[in-house]
Short mmCIF file of C-alpha atoms in Angstrom, two decimals:
data_model
loop_
_atom_site.label_atom_id
_atom_site.label_comp_id
_atom_site.label_asym_id
_atom_site.label_seq_id
_atom_site.Cartn_x
_atom_site.Cartn_y
_atom_site.Cartn_z
CA MET A 1 -16.48 23.63 15.25
CA ASN A 2 -19.38 21.22 15.10
CA LYS A 3 -19.58 17.81 16.73
CA ILE A 4 -18.54 14.40 15.42
CA PHE A 5 -22.08 12.99 15.69
CA GLU A 6 -23.72 15.86 13.75
CA LEU A 7 -24.09 14.02 10.47
CA ASP A 8 -25.65 17.03 8.76
CA ASN A 9 -22.66 19.29 9.44
CA THR A 10 -19.45 18.16 7.82
CA ASP A 11 -16.64 20.20 9.33
CA TYR A 12 -14.67 19.30 12.43
CA TYR A 13 -15.63 17.81 15.79
CA TYR A 14 -15.06 18.21 19.52
CA ASP A 15 -12.91 15.58 21.20
CA ASP A 16 -14.76 16.11 24.49
CA ASP A 17 -17.75 14.17 23.10
CA ILE A 18 -15.67 10.97 22.96
CA GLU A 19 -15.56 8.45 25.81
CA SER A 20 -12.95 6.25 24.13
CA PHE A 21 -11.08 6.16 20.84
CA GLU A 22 -9.26 2.91 20.03
CA TYR A 23 -7.58 1.60 16.88
CA LYS A 24 -8.47 -1.96 15.90
CA GLU A 25 -6.93 -4.05 13.15
CA VAL A 26 -8.98 -5.44 10.27
CA ARG A 27 -7.17 -8.10 8.27
CA GLN A 28 -7.64 -8.77 4.59
CA GLU A 29 -9.79 -11.68 3.46
CA ASN A 30 -7.16 -13.03 1.00
CA ASN A 31 -4.78 -15.80 1.94
CA ASP A 32 -2.50 -15.67 -1.12
CA ASN A 33 -0.43 -12.52 -1.53
CA SER A 34 1.95 -13.91 -4.14
CA MET A 35 -0.04 -13.05 -7.27
CA GLU A 36 1.19 -9.99 -9.16
CA ASN A 37 -2.36 -8.73 -9.75
CA ALA A 38 -3.91 -9.91 -6.49
CA THR A 39 -6.95 -8.04 -5.19
CA TYR A 40 -7.14 -7.55 -1.44
CA HIS A 41 -10.59 -7.41 0.17
CA PHE A 42 -11.51 -5.90 3.53
CA PHE A 43 -15.05 -6.30 4.88
CA ILE A 44 -16.21 -4.38 7.94
CA GLN A 45 -19.49 -6.10 8.73
CA GLU A 46 -20.09 -4.72 12.22
CA THR A 47 -23.12 -2.46 12.02
CA ASN A 48 -23.46 -1.55 15.69
CA VAL A 49 -20.14 0.28 16.08
CA ASN A 50 -18.98 3.80 15.26
CA ILE A 51 -15.90 3.88 13.02
CA PHE A 52 -14.07 7.09 12.16
CA TYR A 53 -12.63 6.09 8.77
CA SER A 54 -11.11 9.51 8.15
CA ASN A 55 -8.33 8.65 10.63
CA GLY A 56 -7.80 5.09 9.38
CA TYR A 57 -4.64 3.59 7.88
CA LEU A 58 -3.67 0.90 5.39
CA GLN A 59 -0.67 -0.99 6.75
CA GLN A 60 1.64 -2.69 4.24
CA LYS A 61 4.63 -4.95 4.84
CA GLN A 62 6.71 -5.49 1.70
CA LYS A 63 10.14 -6.70 0.72
CA VAL A 64 12.14 -6.82 -2.51
CA VAL A 65 13.51 -10.24 -3.51
CA ASN A 66 15.08 -11.85 -6.55
CA ASP A 67 12.83 -13.25 -9.24
CA ASN A 68 13.23 -16.72 -7.69
CA CYS A 69 12.16 -15.28 -4.30
CA THR A 70 15.64 -15.54 -2.75
CA ALA A 71 16.99 -12.61 -0.76
CA ILE A 72 18.89 -9.86 -2.56
CA ALA A 73 22.40 -8.98 -1.42
CA ASP A 74 23.95 -5.57 -1.98
CA ASP A 75 21.97 -4.95 -5.16
CA ASN A 76 21.33 -1.39 -6.26
CA VAL A 77 17.53 -1.65 -6.14
CA ALA A 78 14.78 -0.03 -4.08
CA LEU A 79 11.04 0.44 -3.99
CA VAL A 80 9.71 3.43 -5.91
CA ASN A 81 8.54 6.50 -4.02
CA GLY A 82 5.60 5.56 -1.79
CA GLY A 83 6.04 1.85 -2.50
CA GLY A 84 3.68 1.87 -5.49
CA LEU A 85 1.55 -1.02 -4.20
CA ILE A 86 -1.96 0.09 -5.17
CA HIS A 87 -2.85 -0.08 -8.85
CA ALA A 88 -6.64 0.13 -8.41
CA ASN A 89 -9.02 0.64 -5.50
CA ARG A 90 -12.70 0.68 -4.61
CA PHE A 91 -14.67 1.91 -1.57
CA THR A 92 -18.25 0.70 -1.00
CA VAL A 93 -20.71 1.63 1.75
CA GLY A 94 -23.67 -0.73 2.02
CA THR A 95 -24.51 -1.59 -1.58
CA ILE A 96 -23.36 1.76 -3.03
CA GLU A 97 -19.95 2.22 -4.62
CA ILE A 98 -18.75 5.55 -3.30
CA GLU A 99 -15.40 5.80 -5.03
CA SER A 100 -13.11 3.81 -7.32
CA ASN A 101 -10.05 4.11 -9.53
CA ILE A 102 -9.36 1.22 -11.85
CA ASN A 103 -5.84 2.05 -13.09
CA TYR A 104 -2.69 4.01 -12.25
CA SER A 105 -3.74 4.69 -8.66
CA ALA A 106 -0.11 4.70 -7.49
CA LEU A 107 0.62 7.76 -9.63
CA MET A 108 -2.20 9.83 -8.15
CA PRO A 109 -0.81 10.17 -4.58
CA GLN A 110 2.61 10.79 -6.13
CA GLY A 111 1.37 13.75 -8.19
CA LEU A 112 -0.89 15.15 -5.48
CA GLY A 113 1.75 14.70 -2.79
CA LEU A 114 4.32 16.62 -4.80
CA MET A 115 1.85 19.50 -5.16
CA HIS A 116 0.31 19.62 -1.71
CA PHE A 117 2.97 18.38 0.73
CA THR A 118 5.04 21.19 2.19
CA PRO A 119 8.86 21.01 2.26
CA ASP A 120 8.93 20.19 5.99
CA TYR A 121 6.27 17.46 5.68
CA PRO A 122 8.78 14.69 4.75
CA SER A 123 10.18 14.93 8.27
CA SER A 124 6.86 13.79 9.73
CA GLU A 125 3.96 11.71 8.40
CA VAL A 126 5.25 10.96 4.92
CA THR A 127 8.22 9.04 6.31
CA ASN A 128 5.63 6.44 7.37
CA MET A 129 4.40 6.50 3.76
CA LEU A 130 7.93 5.85 2.35
CA PHE A 131 7.56 9.18 0.54
CA TYR A 132 11.14 10.12 -0.31
CA MET A 133 11.00 11.98 -3.61
CA ASP A 134 13.61 11.25 -6.26
CA THR A 135 16.08 14.04 -6.96
CA SER A 136 17.40 12.67 -10.26
CA ASP A 137 16.47 10.17 -12.95
CA THR A 138 19.24 7.79 -11.85
CA THR A 139 20.12 5.30 -9.14
CA HIS A 140 23.32 7.14 -8.10
CA ARG A 141 23.90 6.98 -4.33
CA LYS A 142 27.04 9.09 -3.94
CA PRO A 143 26.40 12.80 -3.29
CA LEU A 144 29.95 13.80 -4.26
CA LYS A 145 31.93 13.17 -7.42
CA TYR A 146 35.60 13.57 -8.33
CA TYR A 147 35.95 15.48 -11.58
CA GLY A 148 39.23 14.36 -13.08
CA THR A 149 41.57 11.38 -13.06
CA LEU A 150 42.40 10.18 -9.56
CA LEU A 151 45.96 8.85 -9.36
CA ASP A 152 48.16 7.63 -6.54
CA ALA A 153 50.24 10.76 -7.03
CA THR A 154 47.24 13.12 -6.77
CA LYS A 155 47.87 15.76 -4.12
CA ILE A 156 45.31 16.22 -1.38
CA THR A 157 44.84 19.86 -2.38
CA ASP A 158 44.12 18.83 -5.97
CA PHE A 159 41.74 16.14 -4.74
CA PHE A 160 39.53 18.60 -2.87
CA LYS A 161 39.85 21.13 -5.67
CA ASN A 162 38.29 18.64 -8.10
CA LEU A 163 35.72 17.23 -5.68
CA GLY A 164 32.22 18.52 -6.36
CA THR A 165 28.53 17.79 -6.10
CA ASN A 166 27.25 14.81 -8.05
CA GLU A 167 24.36 16.25 -10.07
CA LYS A 168 23.08 12.72 -10.71
CA TYR A 169 22.83 11.88 -7.00
CA ASN A 170 19.34 10.57 -6.18
CA GLN A 171 18.66 11.28 -2.53
CA GLY A 172 15.19 9.71 -2.51
CA PHE A 173 16.40 6.44 -4.02
CA THR A 174 19.30 6.32 -1.56
CA GLU A 175 16.99 6.81 1.44
CA ARG A 176 14.43 4.24 0.28
CA ARG A 177 17.16 1.68 -0.40
CA GLU A 178 18.20 1.85 3.26
CA PHE A 179 14.77 0.47 4.16
CA THR A 180 14.68 -2.29 1.52
CA LYS A 181 18.29 -3.47 1.02
CA ASP A 182 19.16 -7.10 1.85
CA SER A 183 15.46 -7.96 1.40
CA LYS A 184 14.53 -6.26 4.66
CA THR A 185 10.81 -5.94 5.29
CA VAL A 186 9.63 -2.35 5.15
CA THR A 187 6.40 -1.30 6.86
CA ILE A 188 4.42 1.44 5.13
CA TRP A 189 1.44 3.23 6.66
CA ILE A 190 -0.86 4.96 4.17
CA PRO A 191 -3.63 7.18 5.60
CA LEU A 192 -6.95 6.20 4.02
CA LYS A 193 -7.61 9.91 3.46
CA HIS A 194 -4.74 9.87 0.93
CA VAL A 195 -6.40 7.02 -1.00
CA PHE A 196 -10.11 7.88 -0.83
CA ASP A 197 -11.32 11.47 -1.12
CA PHE A 198 -14.67 10.76 0.53
CA VAL A 199 -12.87 9.52 3.63
CA ARG A 200 -10.66 12.62 3.63
CA GLU A 201 -13.52 15.12 3.50
CA TYR A 202 -16.31 13.31 5.38
CA LYS A 203 -14.94 13.65 8.91
CA LYS A 204 -17.79 11.75 10.56
CA VAL A 205 -18.29 8.31 12.02
CA ILE A 206 -20.05 5.70 9.90
CA THR A 207 -22.34 3.24 11.65
CA GLY A 208 -25.20 0.91 10.75
CA LEU A 209 -23.72 0.02 7.34
CA GLN A 210 -21.32 -2.60 6.08
CA VAL A 211 -18.20 -1.17 4.47
CA LYS A 212 -15.92 -2.77 1.90
CA PHE A 213 -12.43 -1.76 0.74
CA GLU A 214 -10.76 -3.35 -2.28
CA PHE A 215 -7.18 -2.83 -3.43
CA GLN A 216 -5.56 -4.37 -6.52
CA ARG A 217 -1.78 -4.61 -6.29
CA ASN A 218 0.64 -3.31 -8.87
CA HIS A 219 3.06 -5.33 -10.97
CA SER A 220 6.49 -5.65 -9.37
CA ASN A 221 8.12 -3.87 -12.31
CA ASN A 222 6.08 -0.78 -11.39
CA MET A 223 7.15 -1.02 -7.75
CA VAL A 224 10.94 -1.24 -8.00
CA TYR A 225 13.66 0.84 -9.62
CA THR A 226 17.14 -0.47 -10.41
CA ASP A 227 20.09 -0.20 -12.77
CA GLU A 228 21.16 -3.81 -12.23
CA GLN A 229 21.60 -5.57 -15.57
CA ASN A 230 20.23 -9.03 -16.37
CA LYS A 231 18.40 -9.26 -13.05
CA ASP A 232 14.70 -9.32 -12.27
CA TYR A 233 13.04 -8.60 -8.95
CA LYS A 234 9.75 -9.27 -7.22
CA VAL A 235 7.96 -7.45 -4.45
CA LEU A 236 6.44 -9.75 -1.86
CA VAL A 237 3.50 -8.40 0.10
CA GLU A 238 3.98 -10.15 3.42
CA TYR A 239 1.14 -8.52 5.31
CA LEU A 240 -1.73 -6.14 4.70
CA SER A 241 -4.30 -4.80 7.13
CA LEU A 242 -6.45 -1.81 8.00
CA TRP A 243 -6.18 0.05 11.28
CA LEU A 244 -9.46 1.80 12.04
CA PRO A 245 -10.43 4.00 15.01
CA TYR A 246 -13.51 2.74 16.87
CA VAL A 247 -15.32 5.49 18.77
CA ILE A 248 -17.53 5.31 21.86
CA PHE A 249 -19.40 8.52 22.64
CA LYS A 250 -20.14 9.95 26.03
CA ASN A 251 -23.74 9.39 27.13
CA SER A 252 -24.99 12.87 26.22
CA ALA A 253 -23.40 12.76 22.76
CA ALA A 254 -24.54 9.17 22.18
CA ALA A 255 -28.16 10.12 22.86
CA LYS A 256 -28.06 12.99 20.35
CA PHE A 257 -26.20 10.84 17.82
CA ASN A 258 -28.78 8.03 18.00
CA GLU A 259 -31.59 10.55 17.65
CA LEU A 260 -30.02 11.90 14.45
CA ARG A 261 -29.20 8.44 13.13
CA LEU A 262 -32.73 7.14 13.57
CA SER A 263 -34.43 10.22 12.16
CA ASP A 264 -35.74 10.47 8.59
CA LYS A 265 -33.71 13.57 7.90
CA ASN A 266 -31.85 13.57 4.59
CA VAL A 267 -28.22 14.60 4.78
CA GLU A 268 -26.47 16.18 1.81
CA ILE A 269 -22.77 15.36 1.61
CA ASN A 270 -20.39 17.30 -0.64
CA TRP A 271 -16.85 16.26 -1.40
CA ASN A 272 -14.17 16.70 -4.04
CA GLN A 273 -13.25 13.41 -5.68
CA ARG A 274 -10.18 12.73 -7.81
CA SER A 275 -9.94 10.19 -10.59
CA ILE A 276 -7.14 9.39 -13.03
CA VAL A 277 -7.33 8.49 -16.72
CA LYS A 278 -4.69 7.78 -19.35
CA SER A 279 -4.68 9.32 -22.82
CA ASN A 280 -3.95 7.65 -26.11
CA ILE A 281 -0.34 6.89 -26.95
CA PHE A 282 1.28 9.55 -29.15
CA MET A 283 4.48 9.59 -31.18
CA LYS A 284 7.14 12.27 -30.96
CA ASN A 285 7.08 15.36 -33.21
CA SER A 286 3.31 15.32 -33.43
CA ASN A 287 0.72 17.76 -32.10
CA ASP A 288 -1.24 15.83 -29.49
CA PHE A 289 -4.94 16.25 -28.76
CA TYR A 290 -6.80 14.05 -26.32
CA THR A 291 -10.49 14.43 -25.40
CA ILE A 292 -11.48 14.11 -21.75
CA LYS A 293 -15.14 13.48 -21.01
CA ALA A 294 -16.59 15.16 -17.95
CA THR A 295 -17.68 12.82 -15.16
CA SER A 296 -19.79 15.50 -13.46
CA ASP A 297 -21.02 19.05 -14.04
CA GLU A 298 -18.61 20.42 -11.44
CA VAL A 299 -15.03 19.81 -12.55
CA LEU A 300 -12.81 21.92 -10.32
CA SER A 301 -9.38 21.23 -11.76
CA LEU A 302 -7.26 19.06 -14.02
CA TYR A 303 -3.69 17.97 -13.39
CA VAL A 304 -1.85 16.58 -16.42
CA ILE A 305 1.18 14.32 -16.00
CA PRO A 306 3.18 13.81 -19.24
CA GLN A 307 5.24 10.64 -19.40
CA PHE A 308 7.11 8.43 -21.83
CA THR A 309 5.42 5.03 -22.01
CA ASP A 310 8.63 3.06 -21.50
CA ARG A 311 8.44 3.95 -17.80
CA TYR A 312 5.47 1.58 -17.38
CA GLU A 313 6.19 -1.99 -16.18
CA ASN A 314 9.91 -1.41 -16.62
CA ALA A 315 12.06 -1.67 -13.49
CA LYS A 316 14.94 0.04 -15.31
CA GLN A 317 12.82 3.20 -15.62
CA ASN A 318 11.41 5.09 -12.66
CA ASN A 319 7.66 5.32 -13.24
CA MET A 320 7.28 7.86 -10.42
CA LEU A 321 9.08 10.46 -12.53
CA PHE A 322 7.48 12.49 -15.30
CA ASP A 323 8.82 13.84 -18.62
CA ASN A 324 8.62 17.30 -20.16
CA LEU A 325 8.44 15.69 -23.64
CA ASP A 326 10.24 18.74 -25.07
CA MET A 327 6.86 20.52 -25.07
CA ILE A 328 6.77 24.11 -26.31
CA GLU A 329 3.03 24.88 -26.05
CA TYR A 330 0.17 23.52 -23.96
CA CYS A 331 -3.48 24.40 -23.41
CA LEU A 332 -6.89 23.00 -22.54
CA MET A 333 -10.00 23.29 -24.73
CA ILE A 334 -13.37 23.49 -22.94
CA ASN A 335 -16.35 23.61 -25.29
CA ASN A 336 -14.09 25.20 -27.93
CA ILE A 337 -12.82 27.78 -25.44
CA LYS A 338 -9.08 27.83 -24.80
CA VAL A 339 -7.87 27.66 -21.18
CA PRO A 340 -5.78 29.62 -20.47
CA THR A 341 -6.69 32.18 -23.13
CA VAL A 342 -3.00 32.46 -24.00
CA SER A 343 -1.45 28.99 -24.15
CA TYR A 344 1.28 27.98 -21.78
CA MET A 345 4.53 28.52 -23.69
CA MET A 346 7.74 26.91 -22.47
CA ASP A 347 11.31 26.09 -23.43
CA PHE A 348 12.56 23.36 -21.13
CA GLU A 349 16.02 23.27 -22.71
CA LYS A 350 16.59 26.92 -21.73
CA GLY A 351 14.83 26.61 -18.37
CA ASP A 352 12.02 28.96 -19.40
CA TYR A 353 8.72 27.68 -17.97
CA ASN A 354 7.84 30.20 -15.24
CA ARG A 355 4.11 30.42 -16.06
CA LEU A 356 3.74 26.66 -15.97
CA TYR A 357 5.58 26.38 -12.66
CA THR A 358 3.47 29.17 -11.14
CA SER A 359 0.31 27.18 -11.90
CA LEU A 360 1.78 24.30 -9.88
CA LEU A 361 2.51 26.57 -6.92
CA GLU A 362 -1.03 27.93 -6.98
CA SER A 363 -2.44 24.39 -7.04
CA GLY A 364 -0.29 23.66 -4.00
CA LEU A 365 -1.80 26.72 -2.24
CA ASN A 366 1.44 28.69 -2.58
CA THR A 367 -0.11 32.05 -3.44
CA ILE A 368 0.11 35.66 -2.24
CA ALA A 369 -2.32 34.85 0.57
CA SER A 370 -0.90 31.45 1.50
CA GLU A 371 2.76 30.52 1.17
CA THR A 372 2.66 26.88 2.24
CA GLY A 373 5.37 25.76 -0.14
CA CYS A 374 5.66 22.87 -2.57
CA MET A 375 7.82 19.73 -2.70
CA VAL A 376 8.98 20.54 -6.26
CA ASN A 377 11.50 23.30 -6.86
CA TYR A 378 11.88 25.11 -10.18
CA THR A 379 14.73 22.97 -11.52
CA ASN A 380 13.17 19.63 -10.59
CA PHE A 381 9.88 20.75 -12.10
CA GLY A 382 11.48 21.00 -15.54
CA LYS A 383 13.63 17.89 -15.28
CA LEU A 384 11.61 15.45 -13.17
CA TYR A 385 8.10 16.63 -12.27
CA PRO A 386 6.43 18.77 -14.98
CA ILE A 387 2.85 18.65 -13.66
CA ILE A 388 0.53 20.88 -15.72
CA CYS A 389 -2.27 22.38 -13.63
CA PHE A 390 -5.57 23.89 -14.75
CA ASN A 391 -7.93 25.59 -12.30
CA LEU A 392 -11.47 25.19 -13.68
CA ALA A 393 -13.44 26.28 -10.63
CA HIS A 394 -14.72 29.39 -12.43
CA HIS A 395 -15.43 27.79 -15.81
CA GLN A 396 -19.12 27.01 -16.14
CA ASN A 397 -20.99 24.36 -18.16
CA TYR A 398 -18.11 21.94 -18.41
CA THR A 399 -19.16 19.08 -20.69
CA CYS A 400 -15.92 17.89 -22.25
CA SER A 401 -12.43 19.13 -22.85
CA GLY A 402 -9.26 18.21 -24.60
CA ILE A 403 -5.62 18.66 -23.79
CA GLU A 404 -3.56 19.96 -26.67
CA SER A 405 0.22 19.83 -26.78
CA LYS A 406 2.95 20.78 -29.25
CA ASP A 407 6.56 19.67 -28.91
CA SER A 408 9.84 20.80 -30.41
CA ASP A 409 11.97 18.95 -32.92
CA LEU A 410 14.61 18.22 -30.29
CA ASP A 411 15.46 14.64 -29.42
CA SER A 412 15.09 13.59 -25.81
CA ASP A 413 18.46 12.61 -24.36
CA HIS A 414 17.19 9.82 -22.15
CA HIS A 415 14.39 8.29 -24.19
CA ALA A 416 15.67 8.55 -27.76
CA ALA A 417 15.03 4.83 -28.31
CA ASP A 418 11.37 5.02 -27.32
CA VAL A 419 9.45 8.12 -28.33
CA ARG A 420 5.97 6.91 -27.43
CA ARG A 421 4.28 9.07 -24.84
CA ALA A 422 1.00 9.49 -23.01
CA TYR A 423 -0.70 11.85 -20.58
CA LEU A 424 -2.12 10.83 -17.23
CA VAL A 425 -4.90 13.21 -16.22
CA ILE A 426 -6.09 13.65 -12.64
CA ILE A 427 -9.64 15.03 -12.69
CA VAL A 428 -11.06 16.71 -9.57
CA ASN A 429 -14.87 16.64 -9.47
CA GLN A 430 -17.24 18.08 -6.90
CA LEU A 431 -19.79 15.43 -5.97
CA VAL A 432 -23.00 15.55 -3.95
CA ALA A 433 -24.79 12.62 -2.29
CA THR A 434 -27.91 12.47 -0.15
#
């Protein structure tokens, strides 16, 4: 391991170089949190302190209320997975914009979390993130269901004989509702490393520069999920702040750190940065093709999230779930070269999509050499989370690509009234800065 003050070596650090390590709160500059599209600004203007942003957190305090801002009662409504607060974000160091996403930022940690969080992870840090994944496309809160007609004369033996698992039970919705029912305030802690890739990979202190964080909030209809009829809800953001670790080095480390900081040595920083874009809107029973322009020469991977457009800004639809769109064939075109060489073929109705699911496991590091697991099992992949993964690390000269999809003639059971669809594409680029 290298040391935290070695700015030209970007791995890990030794704790024994630290004299003190204390979290301090930085409050947002805004005074009005009521606007649906409010932008929250955080300025860190201290230039003579060492801040370890990689271990920082964004603290949110939210509550669900009626449209007139009165408290809800026993309504069947909850925040979406993760809370869905951030619609856009920007990270600036000095006068240089390091990283930004201008739309759909709430969907990116959802997709990446499903791929990279292990099955036991929900019992630890992600509970602070309100990450309780949905297990069905419903708001059902009863895990058991009686299959038959329950009468006063029903025998107890017949009752248990006909009692079975409710396949529409949504465990994630049920757990999140416990935090938000009766307009209770829920506190959510989001690690900055899950929002900004530079912060995740640059595990060094930043000093001598002003830093700015900006977050634009989502619309309430993208933040709640309900089956209540003729009712509208709002999400009030009661409080927002950053918690950042301030570091004081021991004397020997401080001397070496200041020597490096004041030198003229150029430092090359490499990191993988994710961005998200939305395709055109397509109609059902059409062959879709959408061109994606490269944002750098080093595109490592693409993750494609198919979704019906009626999930957006619609509290009656869960926008943290994805849709298989009855696809039967899928591929990526890079400079007229098909990836993979043989298209992904699938039949979601028959549960035949093994190749596609395997690509998800490999993206989540679940391979022969590393079996870390994945949040999404085979069944939920087809029904709720069909994330299509392309590993492009070994494809050279990436200039532009297009995603190409074909669907079947089947009608979707749940979205027959609205057949418009789109693809959200998470692009992973390798960036270099000096």
